[in-house]
């Protein structure tokens, strides 16, 4: 099967379908660096292998979770278990690093202490997840893990950081550590656990939303769980988009649906009428079908995140996520 938009084969990104290592062991891994320094460089990004691989990864997973609940049955591989241990470690470090007493409400400086620990340990954490014969990839992949938890100077978090975590997972697929049959666990186990840890970071250290559009953005911090979460609802027999603004529906169903977990967090963090603090989501609740919501969110993600220079200027490119143009 192919992607609805790009017509590429679904499994190009999960090249490890046939148990053949997709990346030769002699691959020259490199520490990723920024390549998009001025607005005109954006064309380079849109034409890059990185963009094709990233969108391919997002859309493949979007297809994979269609119509499925978080609580459904799926395979949990050893790599998935190891990733959950990694995220558990990040979570534990938050408990070990309480917020400091400081005059300003936002951007608690204890976050920098927490981040410094990750900065120091990231390579070892990644090495523990990947196969031994791919150990050389750890420094390259660790960069994306460090980029995925927010910015330690500004103490903020946004969709660019979220994208770095998706890139981190995409890299693990490219080296064959994650495989095509890990698709559901990648979102339902790993990404879901990542969101729990990010919400805890955002709450504990009162992180600022990075490049937020205020009430005109979809959400202060996340985007991908709304895409994948709306896909989970496609062809649902009873729940329609209009139902997610009903708090009773959210409380009864959030364990099964990532989209509702996001709404629940917004309801906990914001006060006042939903239509005022989350205007874009309120508008989305008027869309007739989940499949229309899903397609609209993918378009919006490309326009609002992947085509915005302030987001993409921070992206880093290496051997796995390459700035080289797509081969014709």
Short mmCIF file of C-alpha atoms in Angstrom, two decimals:
data_model
loop_
_atom_site.label_atom_id
_atom_site.label_comp_id
_atom_site.label_asym_id
_atom_site.label_seq_id
_atom_site.Cartn_x
_atom_site.Cartn_y
_atom_site.Cartn_z
CA UNK A 1 0.00 0.00 0.00
CA UNK A 2 1.11 3.61 -0.45
CA UNK A 3 0.72 6.86 1.44
CA UNK A 4 -2.40 8.75 0.54
CA UNK A 5 -0.40 11.88 -0.30
CA UNK A 6 3.06 10.95 -1.50
CA UNK A 7 2.39 7.65 -3.23
CA UNK A 8 5.48 6.10 -1.63
CA UNK A 9 5.39 2.52 -0.37
CA UNK A 10 4.32 2.32 3.27
CA UNK A 11 7.20 0.19 4.40
CA UNK A 12 10.09 2.12 2.88
CA UNK A 13 10.79 3.50 6.33
CA UNK A 14 10.54 0.10 8.03
CA UNK A 15 13.14 -1.38 5.72
CA UNK A 16 13.77 -4.03 8.33
CA UNK A 17 10.66 -5.91 7.19
CA UNK A 18 12.67 -8.92 6.07
CA UNK A 19 15.08 -9.16 9.00
CA UNK A 20 17.87 -7.70 6.91
CA UNK A 21 19.75 -4.91 8.65
CA UNK A 22 18.76 -1.80 6.66
CA UNK A 23 21.92 0.12 7.53
CA UNK A 24 25.28 -1.46 6.70
CA UNK A 25 27.43 -1.90 9.79
CA UNK A 26 30.19 0.18 8.19
CA UNK A 27 27.82 3.16 7.92
CA UNK A 28 29.53 6.44 8.78
CA UNK A 29 27.41 7.83 11.59
CA UNK A 30 27.88 11.51 12.41
CA UNK A 31 26.81 13.99 15.06
CA UNK A 32 23.82 15.83 13.55
CA UNK A 33 24.08 19.56 12.95
CA UNK A 34 21.85 22.45 11.90
CA UNK A 35 21.56 23.02 8.14
CA UNK A 36 18.65 25.49 7.86
CA UNK A 37 20.08 28.85 8.87
CA UNK A 38 18.12 31.26 6.67
CA UNK A 39 14.59 31.32 5.34
CA UNK A 40 15.70 30.47 1.74
CA UNK A 41 17.14 27.17 3.10
CA UNK A 42 13.57 25.96 3.68
CA UNK A 43 13.40 24.64 0.11
CA UNK A 44 16.39 22.43 0.87
CA UNK A 45 14.48 20.97 3.83
CA UNK A 46 11.28 20.35 1.83
CA UNK A 47 13.26 18.50 -0.87
CA UNK A 48 15.41 16.54 1.57
CA UNK A 49 15.47 12.83 2.34
CA UNK A 50 14.87 13.90 5.94
CA UNK A 51 11.51 15.49 5.11
CA UNK A 52 10.41 12.47 3.06
CA UNK A 53 11.48 10.04 5.80
CA UNK A 54 9.88 12.10 8.56
CA UNK A 55 6.51 12.50 6.82
CA UNK A 56 6.67 8.86 5.75
CA UNK A 57 7.17 7.81 9.36
CA UNK A 58 4.32 10.00 10.66
CA UNK A 59 1.90 8.81 7.95
CA UNK A 60 2.83 5.13 8.28
CA UNK A 61 2.09 5.27 12.00
CA UNK A 62 -1.10 7.25 11.28
CA UNK A 63 -2.32 4.36 9.10
CA UNK A 64 -1.19 1.78 11.65
CA UNK A 65 -3.29 3.13 14.55
CA UNK A 66 -6.42 3.76 12.48
CA UNK A 67 -9.50 2.60 14.41
CA UNK A 68 -7.47 1.05 17.26
CA UNK A 69 -7.69 1.69 21.01
CA UNK A 70 -4.69 2.31 23.29
CA UNK A 71 -5.84 -0.77 25.21
CA UNK A 72 -5.92 -3.15 22.22
CA UNK A 73 -3.49 -6.08 21.98
CA UNK A 74 -0.16 -5.74 20.19
CA UNK A 75 3.38 -7.06 20.29
CA UNK A 76 5.84 -5.52 22.75
CA UNK A 77 9.41 -6.22 21.66
CA UNK A 78 12.58 -6.05 23.72
CA UNK A 79 13.52 -2.67 22.22
CA UNK A 80 10.11 -1.26 23.20
CA UNK A 81 10.65 -2.52 26.78
CA UNK A 82 14.07 -0.87 26.84
CA UNK A 83 12.61 2.44 25.62
CA UNK A 84 10.06 2.31 28.44
CA UNK A 85 12.91 1.83 30.91
CA UNK A 86 14.67 4.86 29.40
CA UNK A 87 11.54 7.01 29.77
CA UNK A 88 11.07 5.67 33.30
CA UNK A 89 14.57 6.91 34.11
CA UNK A 90 13.76 10.42 32.83
CA UNK A 91 10.59 10.34 34.93
CA UNK A 92 12.49 9.27 38.07
CA UNK A 93 15.00 12.11 37.58
CA UNK A 94 12.10 14.60 37.75
CA UNK A 95 11.16 13.17 41.17
CA UNK A 96 14.79 13.50 42.25
CA UNK A 97 14.97 17.13 41.06
CA UNK A 98 12.22 19.12 42.81
CA UNK A 99 11.44 22.65 41.57
CA UNK A 100 13.37 25.48 43.24
CA UNK A 101 11.84 28.35 45.18
CA UNK A 102 12.13 31.34 42.87
CA UNK A 103 10.28 34.63 42.34
CA UNK A 104 9.14 34.01 38.75
CA UNK A 105 6.26 31.57 38.26
CA UNK A 106 7.40 30.22 34.91
CA UNK A 107 10.55 28.45 33.82
CA UNK A 108 11.74 26.85 37.04
CA UNK A 109 15.54 26.71 37.05
CA UNK A 110 15.60 23.18 38.49
CA UNK A 111 14.76 22.07 34.94
CA UNK A 112 18.35 22.94 33.98
CA UNK A 113 19.65 20.56 36.64
CA UNK A 114 17.35 17.82 35.31
CA UNK A 115 18.44 18.56 31.73
CA UNK A 116 22.15 18.53 32.63
CA UNK A 117 21.72 14.95 33.83
CA UNK A 118 20.16 13.92 30.53
CA UNK A 119 22.86 15.79 28.61
CA UNK A 120 25.47 13.78 30.48
CA UNK A 121 23.75 10.38 30.28
CA UNK A 122 21.98 10.49 26.90
CA UNK A 123 24.56 8.49 24.95
CA UNK A 124 24.61 5.72 27.54
CA UNK A 125 20.81 5.64 27.67
CA UNK A 126 20.64 5.23 23.88
CA UNK A 127 23.44 2.64 23.82
CA UNK A 128 21.38 0.54 26.25
CA UNK A 129 18.45 0.53 23.79
CA UNK A 130 20.15 -0.26 20.47
CA UNK A 131 21.75 -3.54 19.29
CA UNK A 132 25.45 -3.89 20.08
CA UNK A 133 26.47 -4.02 16.42
CA UNK A 134 24.90 -0.56 15.99
CA UNK A 135 26.65 0.98 19.02
CA UNK A 136 28.40 3.47 16.71
CA UNK A 137 25.01 5.10 16.06
CA UNK A 138 24.49 6.07 19.73
CA UNK A 139 26.13 9.55 19.60
CA UNK A 140 24.11 10.47 16.49
CA UNK A 141 20.77 9.21 17.83
CA UNK A 142 21.35 10.63 21.36
CA UNK A 143 21.28 14.16 19.91
CA UNK A 144 17.59 13.72 19.04
CA UNK A 145 16.77 12.42 22.51
CA UNK A 146 18.36 15.54 24.05
CA UNK A 147 16.44 17.78 21.62
CA UNK A 148 13.15 16.04 22.47
CA UNK A 149 12.62 17.31 26.01
CA UNK A 150 12.68 21.09 25.65
CA UNK A 151 15.25 23.87 25.66
CA UNK A 152 17.36 24.30 28.80
CA UNK A 153 18.24 27.95 28.13
CA UNK A 154 14.68 29.15 27.58
CA UNK A 155 13.04 26.42 29.70
CA UNK A 156 10.42 25.98 27.01
CA UNK A 157 8.90 23.10 25.06
CA UNK A 158 7.03 22.97 21.76
CA UNK A 159 6.25 21.03 18.61
CA UNK A 160 9.87 21.15 17.44
CA UNK A 161 10.91 19.20 20.54
CA UNK A 162 8.06 16.76 20.01
CA UNK A 163 9.25 16.29 16.41
CA UNK A 164 12.75 15.49 17.69
CA UNK A 165 11.29 12.57 19.66
CA UNK A 166 9.54 11.27 16.53
CA UNK A 167 12.88 11.62 14.69
CA UNK A 168 14.59 9.73 17.53
CA UNK A 169 12.10 6.86 17.01
CA UNK A 170 12.49 7.10 13.23
CA UNK A 171 16.28 6.68 13.64
CA UNK A 172 15.71 3.54 15.72
CA UNK A 173 13.63 2.18 12.82
CA UNK A 174 16.33 3.09 10.32
CA UNK A 175 19.02 1.13 12.16
CA UNK A 176 16.65 -1.82 12.54
CA UNK A 177 16.25 -1.58 16.33
CA UNK A 178 12.50 -1.05 15.82
CA UNK A 179 10.63 -3.03 13.18
CA UNK A 180 7.42 -2.82 11.22
CA UNK A 181 5.54 -5.00 13.74
CA UNK A 182 6.47 -2.51 16.49
CA UNK A 183 4.20 0.16 14.96
CA UNK A 184 1.38 0.03 17.51
CA UNK A 185 3.74 -0.23 20.47
CA UNK A 186 5.75 2.75 19.16
CA UNK A 187 2.69 4.99 19.59
CA UNK A 188 0.58 3.26 22.24
CA UNK A 189 3.46 2.36 24.57
CA UNK A 190 6.48 4.55 23.85
CA UNK A 191 5.03 7.79 22.51
CA UNK A 192 2.21 7.67 25.06
CA UNK A 193 4.73 7.24 27.90
CA UNK A 194 6.83 10.07 26.43
CA UNK A 195 3.76 12.35 26.60
CA UNK A 196 3.22 11.47 30.26
CA UNK A 197 6.83 12.42 31.04
CA UNK A 198 6.59 15.65 28.99
CA UNK A 199 3.38 16.68 30.78
CA UNK A 200 5.12 16.06 34.09
CA UNK A 201 8.08 18.23 32.97
CA UNK A 202 5.76 20.98 31.75
CA UNK A 203 3.82 20.95 35.01
CA UNK A 204 6.71 20.48 37.47
CA UNK A 205 9.01 23.13 35.99
CA UNK A 206 6.25 25.40 34.62
CA UNK A 207 7.80 25.31 31.15
CA UNK A 208 6.86 27.99 28.65
CA UNK A 209 5.27 26.96 25.34
CA UNK A 210 7.90 27.39 22.59
CA UNK A 211 6.73 29.62 19.74
CA UNK A 212 3.13 29.25 20.87
CA UNK A 213 0.39 30.97 18.89
CA UNK A 214 -1.64 31.38 22.07
CA UNK A 215 -5.32 30.61 21.62
CA UNK A 216 -4.81 30.39 17.83
CA UNK A 217 -2.52 27.38 18.06
CA UNK A 218 -3.87 23.86 18.32
CA UNK A 219 -2.22 23.25 21.70
CA UNK A 220 0.53 24.94 23.70
CA UNK A 221 2.88 21.96 23.58
CA UNK A 222 1.88 19.00 21.39
CA UNK A 223 0.61 18.24 17.91
CA UNK A 224 1.33 14.62 16.90
CA UNK A 225 -0.99 12.98 19.46
CA UNK A 226 -3.88 14.91 17.92
CA UNK A 227 -3.01 13.53 14.47
CA UNK A 228 -2.55 9.93 15.61
CA UNK A 229 -5.34 10.29 18.18
CA UNK A 230 -7.85 11.40 15.55
CA UNK A 231 -6.83 8.41 13.41
CA UNK A 232 -7.70 6.10 16.32
CA UNK A 233 -11.28 7.43 16.12
CA UNK A 234 -11.78 6.88 12.36
CA UNK A 235 -15.05 4.95 11.79
CA UNK A 236 -15.87 4.90 15.52
CA UNK A 237 -19.49 3.70 15.86
CA UNK A 238 -20.61 6.33 18.39
CA UNK A 239 -18.00 8.95 19.26
CA UNK A 240 -17.91 11.89 16.83
CA UNK A 241 -15.66 14.97 16.84
CA UNK A 242 -18.41 16.99 18.57
CA UNK A 243 -18.15 14.69 21.61
CA UNK A 244 -14.60 15.52 22.70
CA UNK A 245 -15.65 18.87 24.18
CA UNK A 246 -17.94 16.96 26.58
CA UNK A 247 -16.00 16.41 29.80
CA UNK A 248 -18.00 13.28 30.69
CA UNK A 249 -17.00 11.64 27.37
CA UNK A 250 -13.36 12.60 27.99
CA UNK A 251 -13.31 11.18 31.52
CA UNK A 252 -14.94 7.91 30.47
CA UNK A 253 -12.82 7.26 27.36
CA UNK A 254 -9.38 8.85 27.77
CA UNK A 255 -7.76 5.52 28.70
CA UNK A 256 -8.51 4.27 25.18
CA UNK A 257 -7.80 7.37 23.10
CA UNK A 258 -4.72 9.56 22.90
CA UNK A 259 -6.74 12.52 21.60
CA UNK A 260 -8.88 12.52 24.75
CA UNK A 261 -5.78 12.25 26.98
CA UNK A 262 -4.64 15.52 25.40
CA UNK A 263 -8.03 17.16 25.97
CA UNK A 264 -8.05 15.94 29.58
CA UNK A 265 -4.65 17.57 30.19
CA UNK A 266 -5.86 20.84 28.63
CA UNK A 267 -8.98 20.75 30.85
CA UNK A 268 -6.76 20.28 33.92
CA UNK A 269 -4.36 23.08 32.99
CA UNK A 270 -6.71 25.76 31.64
CA UNK A 271 -9.62 27.62 33.16
CA UNK A 272 -12.59 29.29 31.51
CA UNK A 273 -14.70 28.22 28.54
CA UNK A 274 -13.07 25.64 26.22
CA UNK A 275 -14.04 27.70 23.15
CA UNK A 276 -11.94 30.59 24.49
CA UNK A 277 -8.76 28.89 25.69
CA UNK A 278 -8.63 26.29 22.86
CA UNK A 279 -10.31 27.96 19.93
CA UNK A 280 -8.76 25.80 17.20
CA UNK A 281 -9.80 22.57 18.93
CA UNK A 282 -13.26 23.99 19.49
CA UNK A 283 -13.51 24.63 15.73
CA UNK A 284 -12.32 21.10 15.02
CA UNK A 285 -15.14 19.69 17.14
CA UNK A 286 -17.52 21.02 14.46
CA UNK A 287 -15.93 18.92 11.68
CA UNK A 288 -18.36 16.11 10.77
CA UNK A 289 -16.03 13.08 10.62
CA UNK A 290 -12.82 11.93 12.26
CA UNK A 291 -11.30 11.12 8.92
CA UNK A 292 -11.77 14.77 7.86
CA UNK A 293 -10.27 15.88 11.19
CA UNK A 294 -7.29 13.58 10.62
CA UNK A 295 -6.63 14.82 7.07
CA UNK A 296 -7.05 18.45 8.15
CA UNK A 297 -4.61 18.04 11.04
CA UNK A 298 -1.98 16.51 8.75
CA UNK A 299 -2.30 19.52 6.42
CA UNK A 300 -2.19 21.89 9.39
CA UNK A 301 0.89 20.13 10.82
CA UNK A 302 2.77 20.59 7.56
CA UNK A 303 1.77 24.26 7.32
CA UNK A 304 2.09 25.27 10.99
CA UNK A 305 5.11 23.20 12.03
CA UNK A 306 7.08 21.71 9.16
CA UNK A 307 6.94 24.77 6.93
CA UNK A 308 7.72 27.30 9.64
CA UNK A 309 11.30 28.55 9.67
CA UNK A 310 11.32 29.29 13.45
CA UNK A 311 10.65 25.57 14.06
CA UNK A 312 12.83 24.04 11.33
CA UNK A 313 15.91 26.23 11.97
CA UNK A 314 16.52 24.14 15.12
CA UNK A 315 16.34 20.75 13.32
CA UNK A 316 19.59 18.80 13.09
CA UNK A 317 20.66 16.56 10.23
CA UNK A 318 23.14 13.70 10.10
CA UNK A 319 23.59 10.39 8.29
CA UNK A 320 20.23 8.92 9.37
CA UNK A 321 18.12 12.05 8.94
CA UNK A 322 19.77 13.49 5.87
CA UNK A 323 19.56 16.97 4.35
CA UNK A 324 20.55 15.47 0.98
CA UNK A 325 17.82 15.80 -1.67
CA UNK A 326 15.51 12.82 -2.24
CA UNK A 327 16.95 10.57 -4.93
CA UNK A 328 14.78 10.88 -8.05
#
